[in-house]
Tab-separated table of C-alpha atoms and ligand atoms in Angstrom:
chain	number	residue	atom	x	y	z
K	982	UNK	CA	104.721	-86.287	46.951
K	983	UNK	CA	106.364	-84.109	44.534
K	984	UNK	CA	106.230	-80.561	45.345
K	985	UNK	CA	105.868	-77.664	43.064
K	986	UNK	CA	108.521	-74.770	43.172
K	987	UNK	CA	107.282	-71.867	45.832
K	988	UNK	CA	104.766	-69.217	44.887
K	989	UNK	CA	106.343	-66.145	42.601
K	990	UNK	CA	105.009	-62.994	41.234
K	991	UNK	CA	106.011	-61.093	38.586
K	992	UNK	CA	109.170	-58.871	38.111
K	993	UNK	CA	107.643	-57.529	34.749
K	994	UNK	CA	103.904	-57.300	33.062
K	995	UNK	CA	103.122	-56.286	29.368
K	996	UNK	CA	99.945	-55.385	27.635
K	997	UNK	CA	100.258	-56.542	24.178
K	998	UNK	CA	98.143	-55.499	20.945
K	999	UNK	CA	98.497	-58.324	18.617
K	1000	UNK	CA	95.760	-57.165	16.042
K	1001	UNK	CA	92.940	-54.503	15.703
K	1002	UNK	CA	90.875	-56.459	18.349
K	1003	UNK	CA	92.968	-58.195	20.444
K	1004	UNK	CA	95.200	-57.588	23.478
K	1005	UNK	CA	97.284	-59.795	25.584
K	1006	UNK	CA	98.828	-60.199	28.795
K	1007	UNK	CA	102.262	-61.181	29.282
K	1008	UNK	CA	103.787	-61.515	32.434
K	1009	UNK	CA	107.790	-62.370	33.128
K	1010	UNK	CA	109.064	-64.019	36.549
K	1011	UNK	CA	111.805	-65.819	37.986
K	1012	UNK	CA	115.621	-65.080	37.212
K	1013	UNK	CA	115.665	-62.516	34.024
K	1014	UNK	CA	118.948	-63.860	33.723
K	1015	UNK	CA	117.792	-67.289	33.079
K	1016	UNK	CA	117.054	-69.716	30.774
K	1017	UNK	CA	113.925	-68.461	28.496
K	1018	UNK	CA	110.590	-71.004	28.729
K	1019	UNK	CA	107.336	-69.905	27.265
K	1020	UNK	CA	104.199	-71.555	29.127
K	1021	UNK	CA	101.395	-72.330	26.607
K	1022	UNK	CA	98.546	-73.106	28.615
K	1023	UNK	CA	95.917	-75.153	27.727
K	1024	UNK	CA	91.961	-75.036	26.574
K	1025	UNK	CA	92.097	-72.986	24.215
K	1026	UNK	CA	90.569	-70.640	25.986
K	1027	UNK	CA	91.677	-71.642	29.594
K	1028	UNK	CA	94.340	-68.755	31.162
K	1029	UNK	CA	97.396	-69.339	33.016
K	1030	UNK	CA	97.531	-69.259	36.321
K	1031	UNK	CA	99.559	-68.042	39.103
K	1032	UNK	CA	100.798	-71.628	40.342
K	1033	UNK	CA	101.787	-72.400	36.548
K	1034	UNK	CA	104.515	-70.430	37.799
K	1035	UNK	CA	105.759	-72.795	39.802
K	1036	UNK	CA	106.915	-75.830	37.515
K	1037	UNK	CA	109.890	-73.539	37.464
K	1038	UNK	CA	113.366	-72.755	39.600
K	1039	UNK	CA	112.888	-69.277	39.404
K	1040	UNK	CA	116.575	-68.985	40.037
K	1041	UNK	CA	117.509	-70.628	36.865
K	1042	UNK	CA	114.615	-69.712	34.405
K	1043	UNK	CA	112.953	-66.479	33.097
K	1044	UNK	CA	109.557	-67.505	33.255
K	1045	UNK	CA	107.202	-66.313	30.416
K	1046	UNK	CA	103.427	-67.127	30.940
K	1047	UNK	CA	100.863	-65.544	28.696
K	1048	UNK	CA	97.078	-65.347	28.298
K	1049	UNK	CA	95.902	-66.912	24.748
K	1050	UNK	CA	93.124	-64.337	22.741
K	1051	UNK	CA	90.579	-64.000	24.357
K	1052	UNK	CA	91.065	-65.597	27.489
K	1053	UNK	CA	92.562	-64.853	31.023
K	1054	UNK	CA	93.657	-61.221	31.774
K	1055	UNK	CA	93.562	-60.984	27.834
K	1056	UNK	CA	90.629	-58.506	26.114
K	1057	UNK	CA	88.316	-58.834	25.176
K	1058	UNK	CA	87.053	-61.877	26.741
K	1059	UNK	CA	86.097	-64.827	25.278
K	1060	UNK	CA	86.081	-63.633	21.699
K	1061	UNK	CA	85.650	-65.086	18.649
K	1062	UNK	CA	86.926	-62.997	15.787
K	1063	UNK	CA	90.718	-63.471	14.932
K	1064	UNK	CA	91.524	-66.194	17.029
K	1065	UNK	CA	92.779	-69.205	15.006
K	1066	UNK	CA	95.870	-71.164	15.792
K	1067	UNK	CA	98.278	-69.509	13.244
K	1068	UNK	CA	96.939	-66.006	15.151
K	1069	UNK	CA	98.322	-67.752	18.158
K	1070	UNK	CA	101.703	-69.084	16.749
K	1071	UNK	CA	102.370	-66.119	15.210
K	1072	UNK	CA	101.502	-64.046	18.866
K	1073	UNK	CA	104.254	-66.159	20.771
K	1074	UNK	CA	106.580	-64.982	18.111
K	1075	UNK	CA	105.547	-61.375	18.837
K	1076	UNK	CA	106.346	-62.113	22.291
K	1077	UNK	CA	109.501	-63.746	21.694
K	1078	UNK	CA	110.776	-60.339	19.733
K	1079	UNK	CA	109.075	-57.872	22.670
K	1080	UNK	CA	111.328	-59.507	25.505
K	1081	UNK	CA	114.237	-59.966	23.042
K	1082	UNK	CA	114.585	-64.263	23.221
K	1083	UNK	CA	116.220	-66.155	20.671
K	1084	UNK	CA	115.045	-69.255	21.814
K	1085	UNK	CA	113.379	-70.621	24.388
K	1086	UNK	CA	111.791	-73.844	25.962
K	1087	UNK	CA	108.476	-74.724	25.005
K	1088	UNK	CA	106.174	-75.983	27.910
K	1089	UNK	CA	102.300	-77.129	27.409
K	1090	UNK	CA	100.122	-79.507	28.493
K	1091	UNK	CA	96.527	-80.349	26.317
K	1092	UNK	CA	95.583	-77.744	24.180
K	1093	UNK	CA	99.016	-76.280	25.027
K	1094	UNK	CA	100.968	-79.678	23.708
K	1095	UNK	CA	98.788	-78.744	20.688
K	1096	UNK	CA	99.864	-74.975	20.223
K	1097	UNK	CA	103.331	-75.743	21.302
K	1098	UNK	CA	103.711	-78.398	18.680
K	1099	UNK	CA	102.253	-75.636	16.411
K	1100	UNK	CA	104.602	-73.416	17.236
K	1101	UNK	CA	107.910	-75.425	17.096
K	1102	UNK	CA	106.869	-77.202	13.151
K	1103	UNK	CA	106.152	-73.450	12.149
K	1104	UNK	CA	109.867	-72.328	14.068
K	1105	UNK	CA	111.699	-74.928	15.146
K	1106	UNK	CA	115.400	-72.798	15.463
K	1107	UNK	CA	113.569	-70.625	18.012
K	1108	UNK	CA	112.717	-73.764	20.055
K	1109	UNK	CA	115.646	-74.254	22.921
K	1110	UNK	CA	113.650	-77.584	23.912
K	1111	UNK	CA	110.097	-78.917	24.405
K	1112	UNK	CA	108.188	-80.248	27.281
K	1113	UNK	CA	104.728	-81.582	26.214
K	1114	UNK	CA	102.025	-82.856	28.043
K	1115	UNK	CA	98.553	-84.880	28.047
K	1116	UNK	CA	98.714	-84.786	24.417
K	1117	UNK	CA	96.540	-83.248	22.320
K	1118	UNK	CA	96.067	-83.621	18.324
K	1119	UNK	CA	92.946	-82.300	17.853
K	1120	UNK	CA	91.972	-84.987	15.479
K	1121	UNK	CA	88.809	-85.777	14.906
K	1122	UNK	CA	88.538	-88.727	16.171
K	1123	UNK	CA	90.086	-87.181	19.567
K	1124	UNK	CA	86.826	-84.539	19.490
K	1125	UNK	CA	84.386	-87.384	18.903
K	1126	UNK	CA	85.939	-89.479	21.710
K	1127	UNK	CA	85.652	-86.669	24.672
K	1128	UNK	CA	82.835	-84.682	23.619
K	1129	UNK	CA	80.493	-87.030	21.565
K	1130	UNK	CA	80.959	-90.723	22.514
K	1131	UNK	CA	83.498	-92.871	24.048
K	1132	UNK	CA	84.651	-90.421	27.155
K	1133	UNK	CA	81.087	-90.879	27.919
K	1134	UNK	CA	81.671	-94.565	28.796
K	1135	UNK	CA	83.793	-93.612	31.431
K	1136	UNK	CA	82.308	-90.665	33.251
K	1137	UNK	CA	77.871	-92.095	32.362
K	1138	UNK	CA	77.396	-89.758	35.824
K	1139	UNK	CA	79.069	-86.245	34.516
K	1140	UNK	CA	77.849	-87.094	30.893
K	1141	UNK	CA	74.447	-86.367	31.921
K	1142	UNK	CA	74.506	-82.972	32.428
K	1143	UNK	CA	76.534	-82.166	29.387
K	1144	UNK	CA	74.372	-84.199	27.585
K	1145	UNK	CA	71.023	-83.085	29.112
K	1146	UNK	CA	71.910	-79.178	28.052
K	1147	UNK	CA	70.957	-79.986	24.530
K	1148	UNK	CA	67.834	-81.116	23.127
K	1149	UNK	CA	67.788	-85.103	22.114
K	1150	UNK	CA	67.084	-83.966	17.978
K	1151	UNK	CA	69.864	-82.230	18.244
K	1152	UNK	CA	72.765	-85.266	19.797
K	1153	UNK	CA	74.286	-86.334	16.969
K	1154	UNK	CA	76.369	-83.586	16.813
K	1155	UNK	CA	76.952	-82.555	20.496
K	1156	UNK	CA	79.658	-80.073	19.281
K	1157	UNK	CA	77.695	-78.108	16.472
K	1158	UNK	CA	74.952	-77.859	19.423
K	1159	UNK	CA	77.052	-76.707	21.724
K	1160	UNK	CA	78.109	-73.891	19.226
K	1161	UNK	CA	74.732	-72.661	18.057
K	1162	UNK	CA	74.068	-71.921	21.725
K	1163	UNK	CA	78.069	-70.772	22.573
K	1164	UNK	CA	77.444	-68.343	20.113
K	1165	UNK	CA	73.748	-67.437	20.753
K	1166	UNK	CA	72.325	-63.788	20.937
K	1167	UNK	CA	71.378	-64.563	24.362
K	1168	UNK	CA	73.338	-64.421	26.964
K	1169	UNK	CA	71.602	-66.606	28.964
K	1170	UNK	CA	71.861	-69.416	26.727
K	1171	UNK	CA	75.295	-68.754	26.442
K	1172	UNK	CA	76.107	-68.886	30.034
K	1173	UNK	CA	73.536	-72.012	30.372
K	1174	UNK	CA	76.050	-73.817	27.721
K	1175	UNK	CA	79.306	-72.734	28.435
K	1176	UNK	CA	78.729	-74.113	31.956
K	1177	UNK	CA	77.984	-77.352	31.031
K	1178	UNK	CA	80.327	-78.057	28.728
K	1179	UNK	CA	82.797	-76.394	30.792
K	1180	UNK	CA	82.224	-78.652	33.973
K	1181	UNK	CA	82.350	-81.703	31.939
K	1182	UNK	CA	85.764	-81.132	31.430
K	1183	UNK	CA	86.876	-80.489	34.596
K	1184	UNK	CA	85.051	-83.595	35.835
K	1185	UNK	CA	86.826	-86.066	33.987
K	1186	UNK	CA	90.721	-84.308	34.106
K	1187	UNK	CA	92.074	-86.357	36.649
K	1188	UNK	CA	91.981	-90.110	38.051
K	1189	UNK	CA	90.289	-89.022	41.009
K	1190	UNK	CA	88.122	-86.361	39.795
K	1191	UNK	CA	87.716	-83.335	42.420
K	1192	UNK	CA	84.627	-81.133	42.623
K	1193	UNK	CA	86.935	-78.516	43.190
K	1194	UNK	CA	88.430	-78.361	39.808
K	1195	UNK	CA	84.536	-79.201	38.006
K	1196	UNK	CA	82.946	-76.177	40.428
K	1197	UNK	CA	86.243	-74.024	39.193
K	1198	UNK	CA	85.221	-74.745	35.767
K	1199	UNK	CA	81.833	-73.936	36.146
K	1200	UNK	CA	82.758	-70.194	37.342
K	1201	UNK	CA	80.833	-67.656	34.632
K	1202	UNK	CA	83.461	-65.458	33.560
K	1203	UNK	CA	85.781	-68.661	32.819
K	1204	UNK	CA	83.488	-71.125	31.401
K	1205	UNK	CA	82.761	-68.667	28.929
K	1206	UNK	CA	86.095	-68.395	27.540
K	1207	UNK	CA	86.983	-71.712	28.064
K	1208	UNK	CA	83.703	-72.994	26.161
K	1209	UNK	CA	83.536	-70.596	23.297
K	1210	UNK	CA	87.128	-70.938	22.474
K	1211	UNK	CA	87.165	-73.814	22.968
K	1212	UNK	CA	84.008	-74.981	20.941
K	1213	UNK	CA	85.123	-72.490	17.904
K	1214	UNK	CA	88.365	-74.083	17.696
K	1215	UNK	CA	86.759	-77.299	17.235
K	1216	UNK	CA	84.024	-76.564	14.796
K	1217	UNK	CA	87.106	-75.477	12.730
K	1218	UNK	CA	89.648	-78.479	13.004
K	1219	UNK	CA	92.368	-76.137	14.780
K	1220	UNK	CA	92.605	-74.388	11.595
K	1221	UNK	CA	94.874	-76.973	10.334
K	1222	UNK	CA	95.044	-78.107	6.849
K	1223	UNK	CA	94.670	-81.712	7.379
K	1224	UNK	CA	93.605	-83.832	10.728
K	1225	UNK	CA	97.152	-85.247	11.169
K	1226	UNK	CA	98.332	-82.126	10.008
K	1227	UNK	CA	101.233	-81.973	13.563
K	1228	UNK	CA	101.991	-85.734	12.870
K	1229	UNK	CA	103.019	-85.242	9.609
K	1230	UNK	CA	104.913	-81.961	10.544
K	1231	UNK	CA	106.818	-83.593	13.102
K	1232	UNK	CA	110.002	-84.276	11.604
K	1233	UNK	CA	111.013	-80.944	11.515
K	1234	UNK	CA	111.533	-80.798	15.216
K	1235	UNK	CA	113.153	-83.982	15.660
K	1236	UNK	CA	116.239	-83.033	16.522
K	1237	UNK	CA	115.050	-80.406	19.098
K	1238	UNK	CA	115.396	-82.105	22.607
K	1239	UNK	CA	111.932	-83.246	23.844
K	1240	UNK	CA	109.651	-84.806	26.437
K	1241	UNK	CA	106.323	-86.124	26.403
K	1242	UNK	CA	104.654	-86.720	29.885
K	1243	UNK	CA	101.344	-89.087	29.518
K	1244	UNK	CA	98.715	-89.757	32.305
K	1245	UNK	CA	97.700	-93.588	31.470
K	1246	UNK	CA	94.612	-92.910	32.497
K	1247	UNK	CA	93.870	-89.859	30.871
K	1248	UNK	CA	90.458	-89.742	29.707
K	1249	UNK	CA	90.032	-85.949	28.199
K	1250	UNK	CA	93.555	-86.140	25.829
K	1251	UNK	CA	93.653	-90.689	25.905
K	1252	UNK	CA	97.109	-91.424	25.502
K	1253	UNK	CA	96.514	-93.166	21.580
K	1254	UNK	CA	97.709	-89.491	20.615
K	1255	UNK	CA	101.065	-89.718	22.948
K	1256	UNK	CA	101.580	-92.657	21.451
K	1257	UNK	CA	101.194	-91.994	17.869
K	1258	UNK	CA	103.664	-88.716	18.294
K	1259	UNK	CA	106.044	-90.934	20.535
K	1260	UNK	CA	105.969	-93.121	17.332
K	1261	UNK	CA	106.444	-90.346	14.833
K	1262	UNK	CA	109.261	-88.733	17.215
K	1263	UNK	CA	111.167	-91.423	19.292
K	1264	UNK	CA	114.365	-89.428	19.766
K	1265	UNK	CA	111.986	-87.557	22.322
K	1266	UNK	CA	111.671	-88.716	25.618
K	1267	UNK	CA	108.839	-90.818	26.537
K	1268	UNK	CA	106.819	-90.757	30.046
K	1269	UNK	CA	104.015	-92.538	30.330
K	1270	UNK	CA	102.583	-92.245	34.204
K	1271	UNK	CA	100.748	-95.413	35.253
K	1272	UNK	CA	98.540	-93.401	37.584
K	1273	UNK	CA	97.351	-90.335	36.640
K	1274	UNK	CA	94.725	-88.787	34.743
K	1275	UNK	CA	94.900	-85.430	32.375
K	1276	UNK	CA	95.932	-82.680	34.959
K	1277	UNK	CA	99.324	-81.181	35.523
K	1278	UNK	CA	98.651	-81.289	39.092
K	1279	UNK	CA	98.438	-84.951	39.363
K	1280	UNK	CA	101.603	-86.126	41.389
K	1281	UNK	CA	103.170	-88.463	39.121
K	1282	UNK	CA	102.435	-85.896	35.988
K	1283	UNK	CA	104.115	-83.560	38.644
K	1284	UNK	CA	106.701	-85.009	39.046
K	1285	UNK	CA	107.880	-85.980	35.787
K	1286	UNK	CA	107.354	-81.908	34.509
K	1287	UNK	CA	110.060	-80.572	37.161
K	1288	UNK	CA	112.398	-83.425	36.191
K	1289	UNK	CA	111.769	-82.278	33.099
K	1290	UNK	CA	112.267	-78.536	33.536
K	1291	UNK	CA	115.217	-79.273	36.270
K	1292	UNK	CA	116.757	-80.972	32.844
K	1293	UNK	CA	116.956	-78.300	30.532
K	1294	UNK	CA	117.272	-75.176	33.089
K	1295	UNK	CA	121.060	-74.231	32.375
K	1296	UNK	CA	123.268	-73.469	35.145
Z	617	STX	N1	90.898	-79.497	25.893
Z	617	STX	C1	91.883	-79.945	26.780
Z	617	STX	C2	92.635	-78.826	27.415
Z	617	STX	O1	93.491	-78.227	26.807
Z	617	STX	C3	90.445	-80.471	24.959
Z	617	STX	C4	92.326	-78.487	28.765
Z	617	STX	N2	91.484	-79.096	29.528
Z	617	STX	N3	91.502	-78.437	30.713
Z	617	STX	C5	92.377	-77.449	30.622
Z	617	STX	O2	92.887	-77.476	29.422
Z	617	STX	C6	92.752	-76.453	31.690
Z	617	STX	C7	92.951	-77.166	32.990
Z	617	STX	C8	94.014	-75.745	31.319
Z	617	STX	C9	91.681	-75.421	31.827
């Protein structure tokens, strides 16, 4: 079993105001010395977390994690307003200047591949390397597979209760109906909503699903975030101006050094989008793990991130 790097805290926190409304949290760990990486974390809308710390020597990297608008330790929660993908691109570069980097390593997973892919076509020269994982287009056909039909051949059991939370008139589109009530008046119909859709996701993220990870999902405070953000990101095609939008972009990083970890078997980001950007960027490295599902945590996803990081840490 590959282990993770020990537990770390902090040397250094930061409250930053990106725009009228919104304020993040940035925290700094490991060596300060050390080679820069930026960890985008994933959702949108789902927080780092203290053991995203860990894919990390701390004695060779300065570790920045941050919480996305909206989400995390970031205020206020789960909103809406001014939270679009070029808000978040052009955050991490506000970041980048407050800690004084001129490049760094880009690490993300899911939603994170997504905003990290984002990030590097919008400023590739500020991008040291890039470590992507469970890949994440947002295509449309990637939203109808998990959230309307096709993931739901797979997981019949979980799909029930994501299903069941909206009336049957209202199916054909699960993700509009998911909105209307994400963004209801009521909070109770919010809460009812973002719960469902939230443990849905974290029921089908890794081979062998764990209620753990669903009943973490279905906490209030993060399903929220998670769903709203997550939901409103959707509804709006990630704000990009066409659906292969990052394909097409991608041969502006090509010459940055890259990996791309895939889970076979992962049923929440399926590996057709790996594939297509392994196909639009073969210079980058290509890991494809025959057992494993959508999480990080999986062991052979695990394992191939800290090779991974272990490659590009410097001396
Ligand atoms: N959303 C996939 C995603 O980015 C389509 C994602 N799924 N679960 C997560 O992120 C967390 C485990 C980071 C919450």
């Amino acid at each position: 079993m590959p282990q993770p790097y020990s537990p770390i805290e902090p040397y250094c926190t930061h409250r930053l105001k990106v725009s009228e409304l919104h304020e993040l949290h940035v925290e700094e760990c490991g060596n300060p010395e050390g080679t820069p990486v930026v960890f985008v974390h994933g959702g949108p809308g789902g927080g780092s977390e203290p053991w995203h710390r860990q894919f990390f020597d701390a004695n060779r990297y300065r570790i920045i994690l941050f919480d996305q608008r909206g989400c995390g330790r970031s205020t206020p929660h789960a909103e809406l307003r001014e939270n679009t993908t070029w808000d978040l691109v052009a955050d991490m570069e506000k970041i980048r200047e407050l800690l004084g980097i001129q490049k760094w390593v880009v690490f993300g997973g899911s939603w994170g591949s997504t905003l990290g892919l984002a990030y590097a076509v919008t400023h590739p020269r500020r991008c040291r390397a890039l470590i992507l994982r469970g890949i994440f287009l947002l295509r449309e056909a990637e939203i109808r597979w998990f959230y309307q039909d096709g993931a739901s051949w797979i997981y019949p059991d979980a799909w029930e209760a994501y299903r069941d939370a909206i009336p049957v008139e209202e199916r054909g589109d699960m993700v509009q109906a998911y909105y209307k009530r994400l963004t209801s008046p009521d909070p109770a119909v919010r809460a009812a909503a973002a719960r469902a859709w939230s443990i849905w996701e974290g029921s089908t993220s890794k081979l062998f699903p764990s209620p753990d990870m669903a009943a973490r999902f279905g906490e209030d405070r993060f399903a929220e975030a998670f769903a709203r953000i997550e939901c409103h990101y959707f509804i709006n095609k990630g704000f990009f101006e066409s659906d292969d939008y990052l394909l097409k972009q991608v041969h502006r990083i090509r010459d940055i050094p890259g990996v791309i970890v895939q889970g076979r078997y992962d049923v929440v980001c399926p590996m057709r989008s790996a594939w297509d950007l392994h196909q639009a960027w073969p210079e980058a490295d290509f890991a494809v793990v025959p057992d494993a599902g959508h999480a990080a945590s999986e062991p052979g996803i695990l394992s191939k991130l800290l090779e991974a990081t272990d490659r590009y840490a410097g001396s």
